[in-house]
PDB file of N, CA, C and O in Angstrom:
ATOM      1  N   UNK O  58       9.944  78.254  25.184  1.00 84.00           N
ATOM      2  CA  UNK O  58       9.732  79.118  26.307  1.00 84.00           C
ATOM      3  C   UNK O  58       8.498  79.953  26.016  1.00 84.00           C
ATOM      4  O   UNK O  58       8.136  80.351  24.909  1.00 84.00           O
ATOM      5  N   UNK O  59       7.974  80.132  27.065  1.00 86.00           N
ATOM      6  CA  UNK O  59       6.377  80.653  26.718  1.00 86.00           C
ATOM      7  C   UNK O  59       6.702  81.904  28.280  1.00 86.00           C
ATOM      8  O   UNK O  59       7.126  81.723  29.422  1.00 86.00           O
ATOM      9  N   UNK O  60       6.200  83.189  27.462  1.00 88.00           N
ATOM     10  CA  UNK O  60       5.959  84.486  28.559  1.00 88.00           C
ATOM     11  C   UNK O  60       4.274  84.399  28.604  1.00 88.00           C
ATOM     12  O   UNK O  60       3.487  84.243  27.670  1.00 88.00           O
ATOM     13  N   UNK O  61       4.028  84.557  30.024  1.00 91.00           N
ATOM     14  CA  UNK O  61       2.795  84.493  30.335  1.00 91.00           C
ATOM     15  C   UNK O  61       2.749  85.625  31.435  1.00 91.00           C
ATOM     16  O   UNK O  61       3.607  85.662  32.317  1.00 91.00           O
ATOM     17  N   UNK O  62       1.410  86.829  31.335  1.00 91.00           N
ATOM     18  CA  UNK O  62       1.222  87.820  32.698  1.00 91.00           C
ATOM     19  C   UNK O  62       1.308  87.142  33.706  1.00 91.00           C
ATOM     20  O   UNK O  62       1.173  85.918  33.729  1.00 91.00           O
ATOM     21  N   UNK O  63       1.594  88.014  34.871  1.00 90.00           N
ATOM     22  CA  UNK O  63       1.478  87.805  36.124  1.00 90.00           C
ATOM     23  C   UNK O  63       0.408  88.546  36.625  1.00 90.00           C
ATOM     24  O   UNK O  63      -0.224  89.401  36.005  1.00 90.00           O
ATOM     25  N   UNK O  64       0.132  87.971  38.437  1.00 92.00           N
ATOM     26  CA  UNK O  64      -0.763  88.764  38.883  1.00 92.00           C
ATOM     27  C   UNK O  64      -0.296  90.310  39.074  1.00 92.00           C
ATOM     28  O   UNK O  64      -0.958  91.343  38.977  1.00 92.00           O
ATOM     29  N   UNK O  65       1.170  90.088  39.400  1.00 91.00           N
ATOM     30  CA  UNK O  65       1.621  91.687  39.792  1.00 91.00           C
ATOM     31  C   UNK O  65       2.188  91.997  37.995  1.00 91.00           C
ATOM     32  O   UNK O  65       2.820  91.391  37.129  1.00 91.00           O
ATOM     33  N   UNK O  66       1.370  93.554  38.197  1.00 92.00           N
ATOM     34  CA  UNK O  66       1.967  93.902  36.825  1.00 92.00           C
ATOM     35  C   UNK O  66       3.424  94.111  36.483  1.00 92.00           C
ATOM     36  O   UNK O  66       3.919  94.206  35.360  1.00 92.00           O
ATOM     37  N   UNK O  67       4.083  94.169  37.790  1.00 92.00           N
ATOM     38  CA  UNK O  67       5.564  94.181  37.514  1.00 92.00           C
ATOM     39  C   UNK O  67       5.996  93.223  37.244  1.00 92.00           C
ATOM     40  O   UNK O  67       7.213  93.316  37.405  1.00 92.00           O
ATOM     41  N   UNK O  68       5.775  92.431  36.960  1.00 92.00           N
ATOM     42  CA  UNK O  68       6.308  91.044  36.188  1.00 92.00           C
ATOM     43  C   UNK O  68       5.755  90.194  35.278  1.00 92.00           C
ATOM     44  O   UNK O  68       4.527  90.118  35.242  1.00 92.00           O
ATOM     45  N   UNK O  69       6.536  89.424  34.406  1.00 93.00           N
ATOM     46  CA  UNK O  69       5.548  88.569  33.769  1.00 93.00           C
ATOM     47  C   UNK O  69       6.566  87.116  34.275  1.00 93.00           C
ATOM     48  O   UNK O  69       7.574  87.135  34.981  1.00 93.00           O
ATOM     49  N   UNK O  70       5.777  85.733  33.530  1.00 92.00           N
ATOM     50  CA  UNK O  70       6.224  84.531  33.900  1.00 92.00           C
ATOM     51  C   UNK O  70       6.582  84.150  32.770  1.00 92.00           C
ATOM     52  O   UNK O  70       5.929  84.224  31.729  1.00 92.00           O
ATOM     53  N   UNK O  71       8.025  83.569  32.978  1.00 92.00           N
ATOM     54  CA  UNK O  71       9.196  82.507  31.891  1.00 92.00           C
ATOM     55  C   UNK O  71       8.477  81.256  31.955  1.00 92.00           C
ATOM     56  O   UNK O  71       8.122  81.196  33.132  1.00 92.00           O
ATOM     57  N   UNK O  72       8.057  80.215  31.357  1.00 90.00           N
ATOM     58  CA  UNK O  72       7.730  78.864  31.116  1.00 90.00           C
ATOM     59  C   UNK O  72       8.275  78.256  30.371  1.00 90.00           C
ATOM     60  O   UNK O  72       8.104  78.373  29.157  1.00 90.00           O
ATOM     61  N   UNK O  73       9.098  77.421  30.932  1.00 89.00           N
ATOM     62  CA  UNK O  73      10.144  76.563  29.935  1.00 89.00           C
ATOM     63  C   UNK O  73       9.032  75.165  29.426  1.00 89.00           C
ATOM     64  O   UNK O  73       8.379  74.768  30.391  1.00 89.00           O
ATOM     65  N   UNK O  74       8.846  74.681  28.597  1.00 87.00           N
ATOM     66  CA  UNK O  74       8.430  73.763  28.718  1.00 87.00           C
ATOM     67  C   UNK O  74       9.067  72.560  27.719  1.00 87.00           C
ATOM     68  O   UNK O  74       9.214  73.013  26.584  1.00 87.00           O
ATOM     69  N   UNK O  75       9.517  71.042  27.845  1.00 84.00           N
ATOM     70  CA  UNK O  75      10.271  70.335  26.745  1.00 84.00           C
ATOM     71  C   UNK O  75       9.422  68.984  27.097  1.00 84.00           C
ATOM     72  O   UNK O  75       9.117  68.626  28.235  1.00 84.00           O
ATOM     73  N   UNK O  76       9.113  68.324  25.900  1.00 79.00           N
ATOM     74  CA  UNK O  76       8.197  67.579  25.922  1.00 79.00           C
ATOM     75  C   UNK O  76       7.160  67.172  26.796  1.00 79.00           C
ATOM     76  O   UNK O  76       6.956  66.080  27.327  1.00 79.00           O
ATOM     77  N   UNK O  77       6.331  68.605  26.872  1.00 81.00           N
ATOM     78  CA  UNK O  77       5.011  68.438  27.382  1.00 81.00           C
ATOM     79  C   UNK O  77       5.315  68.851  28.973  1.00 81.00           C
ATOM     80  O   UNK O  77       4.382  69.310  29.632  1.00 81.00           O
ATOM     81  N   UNK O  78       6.334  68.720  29.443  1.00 82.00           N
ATOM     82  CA  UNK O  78       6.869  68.622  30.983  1.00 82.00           C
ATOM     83  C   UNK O  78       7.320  70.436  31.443  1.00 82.00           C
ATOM     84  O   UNK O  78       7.960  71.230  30.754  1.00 82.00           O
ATOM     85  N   UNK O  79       6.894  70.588  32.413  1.00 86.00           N
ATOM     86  CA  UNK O  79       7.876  71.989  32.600  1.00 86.00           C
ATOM     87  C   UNK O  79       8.446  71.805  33.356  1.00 86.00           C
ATOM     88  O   UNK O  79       8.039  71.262  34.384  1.00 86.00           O
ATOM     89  N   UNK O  80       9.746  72.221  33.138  1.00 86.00           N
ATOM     90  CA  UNK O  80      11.055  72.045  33.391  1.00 86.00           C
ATOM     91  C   UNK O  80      11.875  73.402  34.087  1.00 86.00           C
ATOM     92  O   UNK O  80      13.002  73.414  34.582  1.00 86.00           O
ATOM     93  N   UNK O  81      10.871  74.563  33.937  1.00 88.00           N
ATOM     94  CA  UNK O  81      11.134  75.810  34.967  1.00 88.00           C
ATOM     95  C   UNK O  81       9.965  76.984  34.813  1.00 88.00           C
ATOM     96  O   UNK O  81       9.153  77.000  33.888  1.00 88.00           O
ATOM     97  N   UNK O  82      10.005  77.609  35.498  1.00 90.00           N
ATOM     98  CA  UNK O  82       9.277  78.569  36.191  1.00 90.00           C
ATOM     99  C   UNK O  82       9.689  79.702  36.412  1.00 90.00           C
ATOM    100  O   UNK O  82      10.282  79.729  37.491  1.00 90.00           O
ATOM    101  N   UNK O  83       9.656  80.864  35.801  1.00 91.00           N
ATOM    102  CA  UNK O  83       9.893  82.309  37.055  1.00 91.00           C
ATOM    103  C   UNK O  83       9.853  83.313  36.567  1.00 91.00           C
ATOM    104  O   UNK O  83       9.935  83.453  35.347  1.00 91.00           O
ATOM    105  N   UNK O  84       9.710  84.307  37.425  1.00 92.00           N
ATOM    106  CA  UNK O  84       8.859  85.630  37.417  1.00 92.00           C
ATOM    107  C   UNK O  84      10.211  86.642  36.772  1.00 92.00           C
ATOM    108  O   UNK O  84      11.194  86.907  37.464  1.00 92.00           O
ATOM    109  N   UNK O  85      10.034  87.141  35.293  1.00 90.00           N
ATOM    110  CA  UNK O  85      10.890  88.381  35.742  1.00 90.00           C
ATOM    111  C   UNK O  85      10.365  89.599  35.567  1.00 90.00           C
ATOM    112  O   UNK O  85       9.215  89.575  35.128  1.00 90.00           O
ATOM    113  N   UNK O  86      10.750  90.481  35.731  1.00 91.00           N
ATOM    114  CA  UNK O  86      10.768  91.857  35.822  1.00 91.00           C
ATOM    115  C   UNK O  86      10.909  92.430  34.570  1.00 91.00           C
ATOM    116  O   UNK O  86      11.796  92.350  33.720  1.00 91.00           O
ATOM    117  N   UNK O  87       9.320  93.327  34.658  1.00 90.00           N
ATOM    118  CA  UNK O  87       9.000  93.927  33.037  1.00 90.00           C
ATOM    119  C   UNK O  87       9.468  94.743  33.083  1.00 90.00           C
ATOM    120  O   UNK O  87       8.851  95.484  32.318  1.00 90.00           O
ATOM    121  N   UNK O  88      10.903  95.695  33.825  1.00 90.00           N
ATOM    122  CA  UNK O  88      11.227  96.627  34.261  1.00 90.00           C
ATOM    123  C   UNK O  88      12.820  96.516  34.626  1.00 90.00           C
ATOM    124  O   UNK O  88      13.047  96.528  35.835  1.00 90.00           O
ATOM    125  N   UNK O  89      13.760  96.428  33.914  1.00 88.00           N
ATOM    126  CA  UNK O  89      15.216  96.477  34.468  1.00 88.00           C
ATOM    127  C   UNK O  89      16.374  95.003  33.601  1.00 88.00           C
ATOM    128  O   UNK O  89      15.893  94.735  32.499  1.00 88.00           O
ATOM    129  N   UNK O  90      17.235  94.422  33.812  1.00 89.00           N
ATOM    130  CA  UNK O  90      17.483  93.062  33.196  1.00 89.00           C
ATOM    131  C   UNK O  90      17.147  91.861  33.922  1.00 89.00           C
ATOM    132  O   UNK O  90      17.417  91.631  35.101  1.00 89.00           O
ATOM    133  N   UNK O  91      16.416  90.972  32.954  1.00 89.00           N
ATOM    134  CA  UNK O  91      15.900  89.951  33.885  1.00 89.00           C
ATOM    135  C   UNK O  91      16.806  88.788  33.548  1.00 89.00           C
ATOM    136  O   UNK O  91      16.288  87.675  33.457  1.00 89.00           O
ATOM    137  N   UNK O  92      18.497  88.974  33.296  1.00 88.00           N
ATOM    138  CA  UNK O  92      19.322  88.014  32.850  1.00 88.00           C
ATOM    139  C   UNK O  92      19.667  87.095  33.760  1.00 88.00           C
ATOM    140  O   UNK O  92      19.954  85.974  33.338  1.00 88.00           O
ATOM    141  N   UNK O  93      19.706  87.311  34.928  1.00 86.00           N
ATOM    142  CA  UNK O  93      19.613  86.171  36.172  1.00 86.00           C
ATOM    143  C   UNK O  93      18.737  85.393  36.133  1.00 86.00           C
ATOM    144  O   UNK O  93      18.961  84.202  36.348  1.00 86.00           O
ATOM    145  N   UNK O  94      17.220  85.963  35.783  1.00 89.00           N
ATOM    146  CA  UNK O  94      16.181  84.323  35.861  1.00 89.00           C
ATOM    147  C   UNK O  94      16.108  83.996  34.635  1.00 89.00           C
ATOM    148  O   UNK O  94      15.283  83.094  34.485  1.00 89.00           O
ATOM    149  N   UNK O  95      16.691  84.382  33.508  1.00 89.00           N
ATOM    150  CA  UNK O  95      16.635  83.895  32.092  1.00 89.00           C
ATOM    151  C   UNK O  95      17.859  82.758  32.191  1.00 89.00           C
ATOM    152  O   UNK O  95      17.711  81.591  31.828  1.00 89.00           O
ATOM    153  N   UNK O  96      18.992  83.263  32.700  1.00 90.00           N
ATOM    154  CA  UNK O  96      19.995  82.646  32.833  1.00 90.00           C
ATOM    155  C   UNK O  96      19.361  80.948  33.357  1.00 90.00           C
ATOM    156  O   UNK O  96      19.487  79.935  32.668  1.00 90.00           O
ATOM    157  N   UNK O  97      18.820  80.999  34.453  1.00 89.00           N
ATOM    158  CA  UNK O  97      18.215  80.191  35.356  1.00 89.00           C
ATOM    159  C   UNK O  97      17.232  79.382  34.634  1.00 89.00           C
ATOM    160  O   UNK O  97      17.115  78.245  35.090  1.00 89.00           O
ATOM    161  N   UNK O  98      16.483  79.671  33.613  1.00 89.00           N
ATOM    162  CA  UNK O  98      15.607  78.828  33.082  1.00 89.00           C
ATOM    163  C   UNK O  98      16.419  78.449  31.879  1.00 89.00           C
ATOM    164  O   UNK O  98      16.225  77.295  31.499  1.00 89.00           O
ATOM    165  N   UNK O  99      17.104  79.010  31.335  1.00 90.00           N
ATOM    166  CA  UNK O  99      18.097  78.545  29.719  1.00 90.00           C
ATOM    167  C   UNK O  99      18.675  77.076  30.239  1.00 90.00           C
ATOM    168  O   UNK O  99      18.563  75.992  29.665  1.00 90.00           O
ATOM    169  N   UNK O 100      19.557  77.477  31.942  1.00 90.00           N
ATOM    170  CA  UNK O 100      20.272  76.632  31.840  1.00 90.00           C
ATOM    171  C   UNK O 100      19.395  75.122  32.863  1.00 90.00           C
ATOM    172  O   UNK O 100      20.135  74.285  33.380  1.00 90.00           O
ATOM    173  N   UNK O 101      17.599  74.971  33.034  1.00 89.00           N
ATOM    174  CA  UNK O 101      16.796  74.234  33.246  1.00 89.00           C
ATOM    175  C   UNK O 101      16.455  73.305  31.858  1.00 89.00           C
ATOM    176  O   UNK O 101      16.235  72.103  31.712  1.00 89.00           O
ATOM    177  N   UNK O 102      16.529  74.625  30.768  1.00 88.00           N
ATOM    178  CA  UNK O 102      16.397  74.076  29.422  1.00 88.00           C
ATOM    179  C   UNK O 102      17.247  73.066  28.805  1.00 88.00           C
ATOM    180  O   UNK O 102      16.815  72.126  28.137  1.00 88.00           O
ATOM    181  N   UNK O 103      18.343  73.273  29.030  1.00 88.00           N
ATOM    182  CA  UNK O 103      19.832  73.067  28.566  1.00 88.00           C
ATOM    183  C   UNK O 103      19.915  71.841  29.337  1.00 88.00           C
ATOM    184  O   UNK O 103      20.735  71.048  28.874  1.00 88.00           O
ATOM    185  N   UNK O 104      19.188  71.381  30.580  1.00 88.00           N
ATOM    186  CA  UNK O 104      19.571  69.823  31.143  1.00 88.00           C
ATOM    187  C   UNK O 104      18.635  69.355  30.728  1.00 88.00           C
ATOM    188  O   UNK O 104      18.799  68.160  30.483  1.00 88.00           O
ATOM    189  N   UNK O 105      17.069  69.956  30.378  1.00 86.00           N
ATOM    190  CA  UNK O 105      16.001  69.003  29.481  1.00 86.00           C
ATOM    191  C   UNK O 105      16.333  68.337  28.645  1.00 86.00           C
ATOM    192  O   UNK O 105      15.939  67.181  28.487  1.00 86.00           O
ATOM    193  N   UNK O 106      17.266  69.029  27.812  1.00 85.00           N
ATOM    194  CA  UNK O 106      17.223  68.668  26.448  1.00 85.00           C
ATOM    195  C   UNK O 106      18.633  67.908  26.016  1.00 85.00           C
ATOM    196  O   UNK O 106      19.274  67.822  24.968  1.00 85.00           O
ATOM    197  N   UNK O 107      18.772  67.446  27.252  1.00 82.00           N
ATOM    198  CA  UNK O 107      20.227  66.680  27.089  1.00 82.00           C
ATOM    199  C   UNK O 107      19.553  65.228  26.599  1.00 82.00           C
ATOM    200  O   UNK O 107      18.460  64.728  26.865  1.00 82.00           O
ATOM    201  N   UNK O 108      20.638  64.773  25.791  1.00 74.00           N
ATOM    202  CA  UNK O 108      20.169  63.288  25.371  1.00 74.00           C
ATOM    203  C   UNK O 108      19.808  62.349  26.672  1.00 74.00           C
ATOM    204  O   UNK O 108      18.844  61.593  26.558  1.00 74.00           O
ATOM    205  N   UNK O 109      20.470  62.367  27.773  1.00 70.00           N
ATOM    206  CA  UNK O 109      20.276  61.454  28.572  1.00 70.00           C
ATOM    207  C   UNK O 109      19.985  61.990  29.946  1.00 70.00           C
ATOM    208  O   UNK O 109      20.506  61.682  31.018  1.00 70.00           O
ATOM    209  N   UNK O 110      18.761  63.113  29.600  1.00 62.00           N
ATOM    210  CA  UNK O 110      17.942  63.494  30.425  1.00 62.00           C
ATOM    211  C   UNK O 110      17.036  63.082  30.688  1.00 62.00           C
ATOM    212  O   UNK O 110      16.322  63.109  29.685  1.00 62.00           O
ATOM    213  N   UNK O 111      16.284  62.451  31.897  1.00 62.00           N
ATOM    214  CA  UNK O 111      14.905  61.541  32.009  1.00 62.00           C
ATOM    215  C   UNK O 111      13.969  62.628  32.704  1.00 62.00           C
ATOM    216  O   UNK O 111      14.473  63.416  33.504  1.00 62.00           O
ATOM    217  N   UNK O 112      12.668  62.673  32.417  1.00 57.00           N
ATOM    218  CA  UNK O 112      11.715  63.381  33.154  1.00 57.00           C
ATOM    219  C   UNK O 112      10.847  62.847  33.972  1.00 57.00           C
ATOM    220  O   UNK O 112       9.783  62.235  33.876  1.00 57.00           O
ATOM    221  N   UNK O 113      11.545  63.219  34.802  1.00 56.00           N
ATOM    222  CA  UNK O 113      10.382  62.921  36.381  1.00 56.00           C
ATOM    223  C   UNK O 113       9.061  63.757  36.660  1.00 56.00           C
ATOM    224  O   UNK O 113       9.202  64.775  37.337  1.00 56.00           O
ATOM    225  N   UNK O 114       8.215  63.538  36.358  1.00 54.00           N
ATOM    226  CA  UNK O 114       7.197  64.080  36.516  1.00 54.00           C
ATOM    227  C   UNK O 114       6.537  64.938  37.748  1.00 54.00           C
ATOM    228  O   UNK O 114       5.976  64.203  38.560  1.00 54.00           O
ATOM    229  N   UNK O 115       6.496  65.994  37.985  1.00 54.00           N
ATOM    230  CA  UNK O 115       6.181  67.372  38.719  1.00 54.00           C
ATOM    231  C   UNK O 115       4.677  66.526  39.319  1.00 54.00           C
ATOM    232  O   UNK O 115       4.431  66.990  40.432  1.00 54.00           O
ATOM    233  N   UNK O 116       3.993  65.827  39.061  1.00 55.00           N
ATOM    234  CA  UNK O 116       2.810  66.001  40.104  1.00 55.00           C
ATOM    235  C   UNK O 116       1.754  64.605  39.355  1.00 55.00           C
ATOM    236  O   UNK O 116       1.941  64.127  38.236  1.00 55.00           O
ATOM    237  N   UNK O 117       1.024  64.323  40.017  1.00 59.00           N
ATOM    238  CA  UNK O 117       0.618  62.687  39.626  1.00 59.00           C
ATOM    239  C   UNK O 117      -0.834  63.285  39.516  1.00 59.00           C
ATOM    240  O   UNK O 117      -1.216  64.192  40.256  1.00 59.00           O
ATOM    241  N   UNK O 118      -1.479  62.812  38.708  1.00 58.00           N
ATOM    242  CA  UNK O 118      -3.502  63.077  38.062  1.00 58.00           C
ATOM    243  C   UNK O 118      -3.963  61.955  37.896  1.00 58.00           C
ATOM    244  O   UNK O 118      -3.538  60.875  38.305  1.00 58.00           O
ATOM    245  N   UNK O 119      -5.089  62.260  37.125  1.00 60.00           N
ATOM    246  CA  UNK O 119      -5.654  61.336  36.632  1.00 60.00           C
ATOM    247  C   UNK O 119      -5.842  61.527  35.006  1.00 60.00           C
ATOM    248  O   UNK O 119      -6.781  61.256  34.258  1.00 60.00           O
ATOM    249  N   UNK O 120      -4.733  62.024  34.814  1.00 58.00           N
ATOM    250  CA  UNK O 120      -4.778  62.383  33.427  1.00 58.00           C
ATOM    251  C   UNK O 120      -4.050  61.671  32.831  1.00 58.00           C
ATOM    252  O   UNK O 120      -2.994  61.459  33.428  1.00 58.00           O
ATOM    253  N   UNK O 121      -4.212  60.931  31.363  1.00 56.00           N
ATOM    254  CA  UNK O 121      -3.510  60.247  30.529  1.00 56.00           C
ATOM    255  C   UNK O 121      -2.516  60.901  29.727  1.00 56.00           C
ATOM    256  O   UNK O 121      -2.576  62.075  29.361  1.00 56.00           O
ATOM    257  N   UNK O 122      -1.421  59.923  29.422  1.00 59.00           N
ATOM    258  CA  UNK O 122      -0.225  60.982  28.525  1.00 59.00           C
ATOM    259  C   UNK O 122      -0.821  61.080  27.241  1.00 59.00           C
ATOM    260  O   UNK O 122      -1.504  60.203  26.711  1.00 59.00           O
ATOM    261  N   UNK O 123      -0.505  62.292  26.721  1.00 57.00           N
ATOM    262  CA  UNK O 123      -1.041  62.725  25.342  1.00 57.00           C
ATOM    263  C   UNK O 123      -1.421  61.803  23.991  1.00 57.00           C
ATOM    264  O   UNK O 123      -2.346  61.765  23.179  1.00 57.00           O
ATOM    265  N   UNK O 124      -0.054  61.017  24.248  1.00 57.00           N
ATOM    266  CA  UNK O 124      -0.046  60.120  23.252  1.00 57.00           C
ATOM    267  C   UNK O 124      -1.727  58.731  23.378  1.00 57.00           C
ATOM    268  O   UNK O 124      -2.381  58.296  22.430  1.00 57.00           O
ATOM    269  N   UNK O 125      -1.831  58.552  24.250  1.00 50.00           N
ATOM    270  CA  UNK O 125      -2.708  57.733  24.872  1.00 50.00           C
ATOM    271  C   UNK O 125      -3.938  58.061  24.668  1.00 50.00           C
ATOM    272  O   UNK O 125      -4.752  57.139  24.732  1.00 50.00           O
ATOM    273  N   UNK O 126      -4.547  59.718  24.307  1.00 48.00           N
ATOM    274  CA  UNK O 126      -5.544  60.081  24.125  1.00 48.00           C
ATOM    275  C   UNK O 126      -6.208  59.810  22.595  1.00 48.00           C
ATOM    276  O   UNK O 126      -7.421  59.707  22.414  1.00 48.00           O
ATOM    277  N   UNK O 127      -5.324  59.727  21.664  1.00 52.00           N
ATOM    278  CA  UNK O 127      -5.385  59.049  20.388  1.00 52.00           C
ATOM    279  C   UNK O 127      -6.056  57.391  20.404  1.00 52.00           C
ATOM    280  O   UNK O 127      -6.557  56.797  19.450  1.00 52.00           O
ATOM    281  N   UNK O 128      -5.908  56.996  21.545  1.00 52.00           N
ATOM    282  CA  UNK O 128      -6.511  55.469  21.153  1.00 52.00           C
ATOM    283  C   UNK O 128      -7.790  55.038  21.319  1.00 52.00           C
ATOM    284  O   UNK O 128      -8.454  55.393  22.293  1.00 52.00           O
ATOM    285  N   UNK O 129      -8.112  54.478  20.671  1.00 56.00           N
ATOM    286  CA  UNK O 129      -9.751  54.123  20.758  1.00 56.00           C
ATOM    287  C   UNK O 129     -10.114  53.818  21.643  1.00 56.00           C
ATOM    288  O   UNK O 129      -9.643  52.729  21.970  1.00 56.00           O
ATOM    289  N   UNK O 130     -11.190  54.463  22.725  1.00 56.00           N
ATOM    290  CA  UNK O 130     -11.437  53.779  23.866  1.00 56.00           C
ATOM    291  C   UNK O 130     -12.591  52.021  23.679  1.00 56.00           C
ATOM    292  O   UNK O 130     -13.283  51.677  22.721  1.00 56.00           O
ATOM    293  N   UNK O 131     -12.434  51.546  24.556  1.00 54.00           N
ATOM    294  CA  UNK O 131     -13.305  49.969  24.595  1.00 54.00           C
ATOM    295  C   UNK O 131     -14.830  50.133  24.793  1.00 54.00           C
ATOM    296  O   UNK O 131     -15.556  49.140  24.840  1.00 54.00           O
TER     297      UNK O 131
END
């Protein structure tokens, strides 16, 4: 999980991320308990990381998977 600023200073951003994929998103509050959207991304985490969890990929590029960047190009 990665905390990253926000634009509004009242918050910062939760980033779940499990193999390379993010798997949740959200804003909490630098100000009060933010156990509802923690709750909410633990339990995004918690179906990532299930053995027989598959990742569908959030958005299509032209970018190669990581592993792929290691190979010698022709």
């Amino acid at each position: 999980m990665l905390l990253a600023a926000d634009l509004d200073p009242r918050h910062v951003v939760a980033l779940a991320v499990v193999r390379g994929a993010l798997v949740a998103k959200r804003r909490l509050p630098r100000a009060g308990d933010p156990g509802l959207e923690l709750t909410a991304v633990a339990r995004e985490l918690e179906r990532a990381l299930a053995p027989a969890a598959t990742m569908v990929p959030r958005a299509e590029g032209p970018w190669l998977p990581a592993e792929r960047y290691a190979e010698p190009s022709c």
